Coordinates of N, CA and C in Angstrom, one line a residue:
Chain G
X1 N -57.1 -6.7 33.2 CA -56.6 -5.3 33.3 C -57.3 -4.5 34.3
X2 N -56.8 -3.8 35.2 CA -57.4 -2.9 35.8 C -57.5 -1.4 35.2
X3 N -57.4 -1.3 34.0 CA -57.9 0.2 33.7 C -57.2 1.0 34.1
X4 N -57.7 2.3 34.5 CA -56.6 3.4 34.9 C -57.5 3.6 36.6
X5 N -56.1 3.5 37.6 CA -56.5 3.5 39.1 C -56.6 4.9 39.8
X6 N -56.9 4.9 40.8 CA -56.5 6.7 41.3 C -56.3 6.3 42.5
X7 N -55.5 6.7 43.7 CA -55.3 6.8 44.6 C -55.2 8.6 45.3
X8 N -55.6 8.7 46.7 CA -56.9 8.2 47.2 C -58.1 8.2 47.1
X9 N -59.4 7.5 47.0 CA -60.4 7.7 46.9 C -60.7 9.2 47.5
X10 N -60.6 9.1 49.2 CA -60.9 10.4 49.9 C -59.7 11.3 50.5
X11 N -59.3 12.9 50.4 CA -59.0 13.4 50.8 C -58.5 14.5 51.4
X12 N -58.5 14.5 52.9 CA -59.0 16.1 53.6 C -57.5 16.8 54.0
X13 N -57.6 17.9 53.3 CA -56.4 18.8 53.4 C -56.3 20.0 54.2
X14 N -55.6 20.8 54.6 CA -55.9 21.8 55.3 C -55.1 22.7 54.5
X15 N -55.7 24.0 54.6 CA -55.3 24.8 53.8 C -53.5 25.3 53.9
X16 N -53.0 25.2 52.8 CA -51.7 25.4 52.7 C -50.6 24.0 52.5
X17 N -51.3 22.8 52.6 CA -50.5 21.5 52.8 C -50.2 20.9 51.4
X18 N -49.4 20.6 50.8 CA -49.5 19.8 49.7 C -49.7 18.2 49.9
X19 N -49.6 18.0 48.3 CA -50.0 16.5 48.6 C -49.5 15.9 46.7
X20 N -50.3 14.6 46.8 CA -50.2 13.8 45.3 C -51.0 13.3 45.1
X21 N -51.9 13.2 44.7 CA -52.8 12.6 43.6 C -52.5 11.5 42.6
X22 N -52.5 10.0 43.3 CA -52.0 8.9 42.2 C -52.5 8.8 41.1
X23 N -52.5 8.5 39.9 CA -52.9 7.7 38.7 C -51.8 7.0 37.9
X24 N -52.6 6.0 37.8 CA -51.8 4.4 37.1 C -53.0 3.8 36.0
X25 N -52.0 3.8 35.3 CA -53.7 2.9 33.5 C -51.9 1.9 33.2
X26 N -52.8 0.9 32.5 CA -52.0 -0.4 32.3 C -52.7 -0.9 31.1
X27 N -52.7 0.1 30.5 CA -53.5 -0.2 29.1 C -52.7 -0.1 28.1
X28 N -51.0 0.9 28.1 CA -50.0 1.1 27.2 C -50.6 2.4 26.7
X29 N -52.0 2.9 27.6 CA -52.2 4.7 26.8 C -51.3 5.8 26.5
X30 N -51.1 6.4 25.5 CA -49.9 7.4 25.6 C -50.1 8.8 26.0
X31 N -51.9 9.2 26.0 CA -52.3 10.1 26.1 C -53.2 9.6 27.8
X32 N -52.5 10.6 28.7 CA -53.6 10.9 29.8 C -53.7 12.7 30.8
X33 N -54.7 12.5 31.5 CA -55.2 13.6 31.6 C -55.7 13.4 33.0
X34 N -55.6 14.5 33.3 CA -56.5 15.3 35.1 C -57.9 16.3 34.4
X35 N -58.7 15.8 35.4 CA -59.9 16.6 35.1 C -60.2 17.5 36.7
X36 N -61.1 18.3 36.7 CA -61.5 18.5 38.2 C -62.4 18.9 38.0
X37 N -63.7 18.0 38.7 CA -65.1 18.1 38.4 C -66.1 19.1 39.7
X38 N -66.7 19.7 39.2 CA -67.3 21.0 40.7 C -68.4 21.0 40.0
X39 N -69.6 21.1 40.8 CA -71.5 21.2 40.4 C -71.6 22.2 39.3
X40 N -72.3 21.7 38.7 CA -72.7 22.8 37.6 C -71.7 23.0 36.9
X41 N -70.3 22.5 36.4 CA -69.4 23.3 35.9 C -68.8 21.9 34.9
X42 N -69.5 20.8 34.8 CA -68.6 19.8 34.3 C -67.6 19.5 34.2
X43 N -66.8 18.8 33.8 CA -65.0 18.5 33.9 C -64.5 19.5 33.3
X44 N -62.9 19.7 34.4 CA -62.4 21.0 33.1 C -61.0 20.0 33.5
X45 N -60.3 20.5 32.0 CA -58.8 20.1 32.2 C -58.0 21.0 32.6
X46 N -57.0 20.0 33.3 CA -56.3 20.6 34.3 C -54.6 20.7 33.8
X47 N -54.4 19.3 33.5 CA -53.0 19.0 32.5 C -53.2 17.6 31.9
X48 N -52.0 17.6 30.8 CA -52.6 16.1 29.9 C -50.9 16.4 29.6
X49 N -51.3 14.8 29.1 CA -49.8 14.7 28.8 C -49.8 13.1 27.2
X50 N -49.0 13.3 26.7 CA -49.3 12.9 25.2 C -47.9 11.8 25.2
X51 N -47.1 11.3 26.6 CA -46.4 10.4 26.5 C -45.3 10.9 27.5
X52 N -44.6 9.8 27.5 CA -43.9 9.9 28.8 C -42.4 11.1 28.5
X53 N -42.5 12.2 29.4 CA -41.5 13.3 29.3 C -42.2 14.3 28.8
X54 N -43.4 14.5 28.3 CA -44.2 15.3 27.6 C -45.4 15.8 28.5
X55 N -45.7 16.8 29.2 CA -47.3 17.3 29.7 C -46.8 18.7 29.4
X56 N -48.7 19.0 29.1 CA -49.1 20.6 28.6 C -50.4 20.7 29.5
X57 N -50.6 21.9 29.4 CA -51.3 22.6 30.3 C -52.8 22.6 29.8
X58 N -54.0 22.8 30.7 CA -55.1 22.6 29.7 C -55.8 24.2 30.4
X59 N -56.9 23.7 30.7 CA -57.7 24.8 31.2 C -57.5 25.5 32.0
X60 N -57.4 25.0 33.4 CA -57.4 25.3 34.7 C -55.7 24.9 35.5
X61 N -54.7 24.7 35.4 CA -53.6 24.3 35.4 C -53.1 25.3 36.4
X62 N -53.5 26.2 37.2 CA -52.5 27.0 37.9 C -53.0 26.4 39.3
X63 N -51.5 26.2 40.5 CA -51.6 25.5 41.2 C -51.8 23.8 41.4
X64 N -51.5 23.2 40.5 CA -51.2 22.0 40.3 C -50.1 21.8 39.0
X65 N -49.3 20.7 39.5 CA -47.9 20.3 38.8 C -48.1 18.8 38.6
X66 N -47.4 18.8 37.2 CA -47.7 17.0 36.7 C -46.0 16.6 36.1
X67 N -46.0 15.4 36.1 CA -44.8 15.0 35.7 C -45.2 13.4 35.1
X68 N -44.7 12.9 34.0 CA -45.1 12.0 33.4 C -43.4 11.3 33.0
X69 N -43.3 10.4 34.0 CA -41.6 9.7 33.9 C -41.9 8.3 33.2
X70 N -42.7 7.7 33.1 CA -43.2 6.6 32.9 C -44.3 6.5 32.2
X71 N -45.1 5.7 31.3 CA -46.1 5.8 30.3 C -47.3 5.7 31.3
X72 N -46.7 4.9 32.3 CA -47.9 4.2 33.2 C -48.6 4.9 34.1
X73 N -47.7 6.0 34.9 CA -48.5 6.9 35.9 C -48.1 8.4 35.6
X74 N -49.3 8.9 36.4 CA -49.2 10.4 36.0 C -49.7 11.3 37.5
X75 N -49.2 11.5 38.2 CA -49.5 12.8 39.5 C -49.7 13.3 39.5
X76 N -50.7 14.1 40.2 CA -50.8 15.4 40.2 C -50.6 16.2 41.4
X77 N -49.7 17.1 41.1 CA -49.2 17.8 42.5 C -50.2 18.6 42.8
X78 N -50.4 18.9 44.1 CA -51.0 20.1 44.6 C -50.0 20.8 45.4
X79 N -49.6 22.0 45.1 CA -48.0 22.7 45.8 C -48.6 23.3 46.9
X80 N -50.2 23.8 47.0 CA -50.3 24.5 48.6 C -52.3 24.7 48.5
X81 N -52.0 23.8 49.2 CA -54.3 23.7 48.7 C -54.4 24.8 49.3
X82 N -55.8 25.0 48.4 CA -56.7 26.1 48.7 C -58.4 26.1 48.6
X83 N -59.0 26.3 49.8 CA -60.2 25.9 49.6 C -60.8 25.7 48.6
X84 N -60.4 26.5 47.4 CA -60.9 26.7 45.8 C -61.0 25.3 44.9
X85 N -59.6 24.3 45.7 CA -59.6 23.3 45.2 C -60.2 22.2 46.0
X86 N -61.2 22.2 46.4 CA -62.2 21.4 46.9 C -62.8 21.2 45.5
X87 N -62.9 19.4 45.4 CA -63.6 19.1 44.2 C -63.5 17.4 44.1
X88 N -63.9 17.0 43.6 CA -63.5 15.8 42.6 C -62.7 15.6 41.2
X89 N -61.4 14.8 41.4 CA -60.8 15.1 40.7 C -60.5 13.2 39.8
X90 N -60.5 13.5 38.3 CA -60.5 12.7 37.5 C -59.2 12.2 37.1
X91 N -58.8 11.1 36.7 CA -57.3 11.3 35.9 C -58.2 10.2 34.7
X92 N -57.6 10.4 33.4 CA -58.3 9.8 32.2 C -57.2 9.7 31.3
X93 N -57.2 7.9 30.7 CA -56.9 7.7 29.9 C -56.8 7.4 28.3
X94 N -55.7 7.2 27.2 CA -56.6 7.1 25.8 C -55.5 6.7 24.9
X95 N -55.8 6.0 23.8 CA -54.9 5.9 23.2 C -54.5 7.0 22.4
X96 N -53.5 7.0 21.5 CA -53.1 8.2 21.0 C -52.7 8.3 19.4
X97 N -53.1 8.5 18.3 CA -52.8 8.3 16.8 C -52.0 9.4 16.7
X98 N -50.8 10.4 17.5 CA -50.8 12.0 16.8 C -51.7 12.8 17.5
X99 N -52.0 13.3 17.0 CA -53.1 14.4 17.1 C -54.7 13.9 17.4
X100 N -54.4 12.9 17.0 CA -55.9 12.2 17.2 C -56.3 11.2 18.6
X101 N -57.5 11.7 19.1 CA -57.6 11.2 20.3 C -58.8 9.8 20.4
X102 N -58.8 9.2 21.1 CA -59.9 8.1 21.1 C -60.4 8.2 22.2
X103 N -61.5 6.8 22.2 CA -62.4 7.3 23.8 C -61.4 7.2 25.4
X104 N -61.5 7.9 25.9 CA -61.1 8.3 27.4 C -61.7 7.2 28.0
X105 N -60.9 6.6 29.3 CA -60.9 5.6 30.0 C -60.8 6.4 31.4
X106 N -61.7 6.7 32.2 CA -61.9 7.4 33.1 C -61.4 6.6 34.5
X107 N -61.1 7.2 35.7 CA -60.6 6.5 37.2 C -62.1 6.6 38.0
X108 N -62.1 6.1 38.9 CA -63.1 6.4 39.6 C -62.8 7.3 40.4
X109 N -62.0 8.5 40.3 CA -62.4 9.8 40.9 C -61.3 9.8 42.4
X110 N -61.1 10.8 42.7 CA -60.3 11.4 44.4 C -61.5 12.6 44.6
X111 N -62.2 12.2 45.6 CA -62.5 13.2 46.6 C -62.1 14.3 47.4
X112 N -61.4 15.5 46.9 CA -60.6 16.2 47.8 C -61.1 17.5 48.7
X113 N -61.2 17.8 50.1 CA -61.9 18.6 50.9 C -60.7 19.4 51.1
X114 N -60.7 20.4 50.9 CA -59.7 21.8 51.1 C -60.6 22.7 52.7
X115 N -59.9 22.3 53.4 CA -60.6 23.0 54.8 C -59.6 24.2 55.0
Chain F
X1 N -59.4 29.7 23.8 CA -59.2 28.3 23.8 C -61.1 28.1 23.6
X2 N -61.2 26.6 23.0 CA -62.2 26.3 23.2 C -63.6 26.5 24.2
X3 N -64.4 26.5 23.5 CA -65.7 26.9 24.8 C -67.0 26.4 24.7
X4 N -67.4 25.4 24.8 CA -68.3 24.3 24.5 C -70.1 24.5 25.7
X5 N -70.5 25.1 24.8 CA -72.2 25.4 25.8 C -73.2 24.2 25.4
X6 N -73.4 24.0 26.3 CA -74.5 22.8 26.5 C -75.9 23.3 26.8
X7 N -76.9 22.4 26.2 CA -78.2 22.7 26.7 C -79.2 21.6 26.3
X8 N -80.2 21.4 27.0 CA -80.4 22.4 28.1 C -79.8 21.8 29.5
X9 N -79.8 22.1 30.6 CA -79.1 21.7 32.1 C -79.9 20.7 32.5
X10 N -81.3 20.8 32.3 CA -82.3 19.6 33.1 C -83.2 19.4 32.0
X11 N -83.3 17.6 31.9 CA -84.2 17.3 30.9 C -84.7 16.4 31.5
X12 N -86.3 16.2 31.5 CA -87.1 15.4 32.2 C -88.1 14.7 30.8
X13 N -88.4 13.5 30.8 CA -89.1 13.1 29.5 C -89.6 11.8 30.3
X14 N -91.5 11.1 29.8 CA -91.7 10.1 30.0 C -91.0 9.2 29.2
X15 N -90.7 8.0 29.8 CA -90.4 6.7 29.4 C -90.8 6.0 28.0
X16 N -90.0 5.9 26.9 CA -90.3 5.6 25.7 C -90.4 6.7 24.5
X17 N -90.1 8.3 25.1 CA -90.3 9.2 24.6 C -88.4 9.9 24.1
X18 N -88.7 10.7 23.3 CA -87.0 10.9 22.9 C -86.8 12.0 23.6
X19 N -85.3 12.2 24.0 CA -84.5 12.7 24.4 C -83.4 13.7 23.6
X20 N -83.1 14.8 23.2 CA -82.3 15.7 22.5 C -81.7 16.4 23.8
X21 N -80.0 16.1 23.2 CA -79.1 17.8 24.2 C -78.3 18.1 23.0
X22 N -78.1 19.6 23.0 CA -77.6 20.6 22.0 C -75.9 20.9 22.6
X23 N -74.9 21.0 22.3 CA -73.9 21.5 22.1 C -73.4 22.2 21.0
X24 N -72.6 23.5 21.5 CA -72.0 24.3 20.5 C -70.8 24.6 21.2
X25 N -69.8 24.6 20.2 CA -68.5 25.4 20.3 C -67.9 26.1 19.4
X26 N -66.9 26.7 19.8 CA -65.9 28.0 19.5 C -64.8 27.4 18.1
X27 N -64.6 26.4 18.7 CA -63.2 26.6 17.7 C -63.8 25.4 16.2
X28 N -63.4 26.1 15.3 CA -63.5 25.6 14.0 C -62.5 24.3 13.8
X29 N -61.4 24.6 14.7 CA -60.5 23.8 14.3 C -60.5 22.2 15.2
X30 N -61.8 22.4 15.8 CA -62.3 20.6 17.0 C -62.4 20.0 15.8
X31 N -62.0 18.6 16.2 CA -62.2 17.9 15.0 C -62.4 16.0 15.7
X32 N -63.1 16.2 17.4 CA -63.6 15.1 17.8 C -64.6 15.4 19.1
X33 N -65.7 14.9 19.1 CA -66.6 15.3 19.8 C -67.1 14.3 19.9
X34 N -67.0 13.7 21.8 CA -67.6 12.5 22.4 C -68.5 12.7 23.0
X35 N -69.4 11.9 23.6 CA -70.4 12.1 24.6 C -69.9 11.3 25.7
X36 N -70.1 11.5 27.1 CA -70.2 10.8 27.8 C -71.2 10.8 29.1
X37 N -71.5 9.7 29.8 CA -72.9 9.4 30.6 C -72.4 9.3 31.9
X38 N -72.8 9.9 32.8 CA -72.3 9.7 34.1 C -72.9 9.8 35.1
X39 N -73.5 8.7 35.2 CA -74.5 8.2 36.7 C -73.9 8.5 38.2
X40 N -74.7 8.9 39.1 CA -74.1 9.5 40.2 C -73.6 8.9 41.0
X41 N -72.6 9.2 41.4 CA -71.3 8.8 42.0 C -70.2 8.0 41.5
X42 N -70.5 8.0 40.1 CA -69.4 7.0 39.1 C -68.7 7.6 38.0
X43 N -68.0 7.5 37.4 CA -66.9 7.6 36.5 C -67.9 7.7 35.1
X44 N -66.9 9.4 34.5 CA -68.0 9.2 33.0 C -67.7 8.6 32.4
X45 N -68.4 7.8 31.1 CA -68.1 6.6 30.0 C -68.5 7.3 28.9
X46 N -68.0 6.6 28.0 CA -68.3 6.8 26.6 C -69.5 6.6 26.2
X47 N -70.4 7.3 25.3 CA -71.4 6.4 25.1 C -71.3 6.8 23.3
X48 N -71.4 7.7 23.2 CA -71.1 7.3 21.6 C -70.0 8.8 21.2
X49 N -69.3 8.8 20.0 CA -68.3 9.6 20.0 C -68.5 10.4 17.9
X50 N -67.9 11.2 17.6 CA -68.2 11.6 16.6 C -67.0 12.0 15.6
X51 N -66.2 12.5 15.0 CA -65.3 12.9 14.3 C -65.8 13.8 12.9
X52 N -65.1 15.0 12.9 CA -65.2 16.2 11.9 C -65.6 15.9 10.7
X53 N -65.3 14.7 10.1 CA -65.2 14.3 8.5 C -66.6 13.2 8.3
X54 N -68.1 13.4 9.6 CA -68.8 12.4 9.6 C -69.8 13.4 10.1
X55 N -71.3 13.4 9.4 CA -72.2 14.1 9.7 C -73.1 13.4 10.8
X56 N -73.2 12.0 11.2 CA -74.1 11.7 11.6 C -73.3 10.1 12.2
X57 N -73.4 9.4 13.6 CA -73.7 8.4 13.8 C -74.7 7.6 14.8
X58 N -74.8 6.6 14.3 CA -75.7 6.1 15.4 C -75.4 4.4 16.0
X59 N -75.9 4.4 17.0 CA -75.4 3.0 17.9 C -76.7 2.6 18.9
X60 N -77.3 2.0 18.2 CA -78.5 1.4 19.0 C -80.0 2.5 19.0
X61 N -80.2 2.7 20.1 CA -80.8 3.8 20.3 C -80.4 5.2 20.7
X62 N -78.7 5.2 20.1 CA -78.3 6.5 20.9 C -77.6 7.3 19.1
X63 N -78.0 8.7 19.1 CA -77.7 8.5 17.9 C -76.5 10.3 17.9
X64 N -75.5 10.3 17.1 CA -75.2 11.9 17.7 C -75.1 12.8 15.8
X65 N -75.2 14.1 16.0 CA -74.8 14.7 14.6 C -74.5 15.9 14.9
X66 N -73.7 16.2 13.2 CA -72.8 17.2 13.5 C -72.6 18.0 12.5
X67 N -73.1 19.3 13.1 CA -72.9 20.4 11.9 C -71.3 21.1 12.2
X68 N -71.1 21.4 11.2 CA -69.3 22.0 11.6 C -69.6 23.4 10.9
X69 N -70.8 23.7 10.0 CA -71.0 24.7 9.7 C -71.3 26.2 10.7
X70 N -72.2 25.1 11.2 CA -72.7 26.0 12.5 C -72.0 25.3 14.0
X71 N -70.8 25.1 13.7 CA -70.7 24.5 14.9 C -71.5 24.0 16.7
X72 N -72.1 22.8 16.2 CA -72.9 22.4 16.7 C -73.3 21.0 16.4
X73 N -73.4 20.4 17.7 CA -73.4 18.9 17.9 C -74.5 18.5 18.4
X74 N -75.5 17.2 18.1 CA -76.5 16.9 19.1 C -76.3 15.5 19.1
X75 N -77.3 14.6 20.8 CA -77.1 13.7 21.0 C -78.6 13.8 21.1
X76 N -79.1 12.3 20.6 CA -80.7 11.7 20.6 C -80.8 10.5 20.9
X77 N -81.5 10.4 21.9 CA -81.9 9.1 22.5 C -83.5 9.2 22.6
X78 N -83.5 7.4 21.6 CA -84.5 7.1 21.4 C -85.3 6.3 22.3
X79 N -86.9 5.9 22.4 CA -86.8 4.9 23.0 C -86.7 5.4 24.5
X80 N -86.5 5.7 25.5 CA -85.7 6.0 26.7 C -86.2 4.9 27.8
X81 N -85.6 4.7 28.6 CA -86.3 4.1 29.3 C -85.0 4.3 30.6
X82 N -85.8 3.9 32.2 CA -85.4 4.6 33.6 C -83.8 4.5 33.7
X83 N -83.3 3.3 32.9 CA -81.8 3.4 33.3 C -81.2 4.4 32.0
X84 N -81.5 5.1 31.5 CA -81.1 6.4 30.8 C -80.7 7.6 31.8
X85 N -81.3 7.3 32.8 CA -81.1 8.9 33.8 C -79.6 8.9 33.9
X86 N -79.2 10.0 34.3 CA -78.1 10.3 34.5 C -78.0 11.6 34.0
X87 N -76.3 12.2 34.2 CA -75.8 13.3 33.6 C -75.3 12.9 32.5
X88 N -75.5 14.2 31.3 CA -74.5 13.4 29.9 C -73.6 14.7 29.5
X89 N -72.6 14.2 29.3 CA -71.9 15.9 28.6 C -71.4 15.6 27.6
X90 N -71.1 16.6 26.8 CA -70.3 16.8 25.5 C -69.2 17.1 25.6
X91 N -68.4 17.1 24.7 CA -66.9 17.4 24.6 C -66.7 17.8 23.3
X92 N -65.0 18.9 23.1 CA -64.9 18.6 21.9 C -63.4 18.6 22.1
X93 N -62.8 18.3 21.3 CA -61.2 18.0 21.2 C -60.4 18.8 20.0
X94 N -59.9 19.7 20.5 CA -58.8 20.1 19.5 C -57.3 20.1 20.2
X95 N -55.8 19.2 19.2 CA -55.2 19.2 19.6 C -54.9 18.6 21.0
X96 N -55.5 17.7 21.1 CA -55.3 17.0 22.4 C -55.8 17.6 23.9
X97 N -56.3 18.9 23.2 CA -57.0 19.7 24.7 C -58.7 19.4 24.8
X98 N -58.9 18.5 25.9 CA -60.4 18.9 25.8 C -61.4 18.9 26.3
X99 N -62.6 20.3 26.3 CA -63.3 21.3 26.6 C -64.6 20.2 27.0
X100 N -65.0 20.3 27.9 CA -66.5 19.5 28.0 C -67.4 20.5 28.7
X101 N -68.7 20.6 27.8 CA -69.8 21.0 28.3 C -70.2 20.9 30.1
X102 N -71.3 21.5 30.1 CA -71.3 22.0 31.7 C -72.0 20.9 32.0
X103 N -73.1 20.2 31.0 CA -73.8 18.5 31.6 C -75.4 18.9 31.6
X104 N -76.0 17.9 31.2 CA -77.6 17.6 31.1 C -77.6 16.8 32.1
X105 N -78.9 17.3 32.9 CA -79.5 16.0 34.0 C -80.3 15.3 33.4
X106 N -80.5 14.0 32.8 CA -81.4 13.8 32.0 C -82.3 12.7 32.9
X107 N -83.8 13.0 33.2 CA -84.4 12.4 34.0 C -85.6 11.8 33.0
X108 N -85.8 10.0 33.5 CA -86.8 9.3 32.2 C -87.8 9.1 33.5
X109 N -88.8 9.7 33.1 CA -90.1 8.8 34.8 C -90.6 7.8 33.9
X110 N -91.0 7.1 34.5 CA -91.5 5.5 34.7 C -92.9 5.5 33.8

């Protein structure tokens, strides 16, 4: 199994441009998630989504768009960067009981530079 | 919505000596709280995880507990030794949303 992937590792945007943020897990998770990680502030969520046709908004959710058509991947739009969104950004996945969540299976991260 | 404070930010401890980080949150109604470890430049992991209806567990040298009275969670690591460093955070989960602490630097010297 390769876990849950991210595409791209690194990426430099100029302000105003959009873009996509890959994630792919091959684990059969029903539950996955965007984080965006910035110093001192730990992960915040961004959107999650609890199965395929289903995402909800978490913490930080304005200016990024998610769509979950398939169990397997989940995107994260950015509609018009802004230096603000300069960060490291997570996608995580988990299995799902309902309401009940298990341990998170993390990507190895996108690098994003908002110039 | 949830709001999960971590402490303290920087923990430094010799080698063989224990380690404690404190978390507290807001909502009564979290009912899972993970820890996870995350070495610099890599992906956070699980290291040990907790659920509402369990006061205490433990897994090796890593041990976590959980008041729900005072809402408040801790992680103890025993024992430490240099490959313990890293950042660790907390989390708590209600309803599938979830809140993670701002992160311990936890440093073991030699």
């Amino acid at each position: 199994n390769a876990g849950v992937t991210q595409t791209p590792k690194f990426q430099v945007l100029k302000t105003g441009q959009s873009m996509t943020l890959q994630c792919a897990q091959d684990m059969n998770h029903e539950y996955m998630s965007w984080y965006r990680q910035d110093p001192g502030m730990g992960l915040r969520l961004i959107h999650y989504s609890v199965g395929a046709g289903i995402t909800d908004q978490g913490e930080v959710p304005n200016g990024y768009n998610v769509s979950r058509s398939t169990t397997e991947d989940f995107p994260l739009r950015l509609l018009s960067a802004a230096p603000s969104q300069t960060s490291v950004y997570f996608c995580a996945s988990s299995y799902s009981g309902g309401r009940i969540l298990y341990e998170q299976y993390f990507g190895p991260g996108t690098r994003l530079t908002v110039t | 919505g949830e709001n999960v404070e971590q402490h303290p930010s920087t923990l430094s401890v010799q080698e063989g000596d224990s380690a404690v980080i404190k978390c507290t949150y807001s909502d009564s109604a979290s009912n899972y709280f993970p820890w996870y470890k995350q070495e610099l430049g890599k992906r956070p992991q699980l290291i040990i995880d907790i659920r509402s209806n369990v006061g205490e567990k433990k897994d090796q040298r890593i041990a976590v507990t959980l008041n729900k009275t005072a809402k408040h969670f801790s992680l103890h690591i025993t024992e430490t030794q240099p490959e313990d460093s890293a950042v660790y955070f907390c989390a708590a989960i209600r309803n599938n949303d979830m809140r993670f602490g701002a992160g311990t630097r936890l440093t073991v010297k030699p």
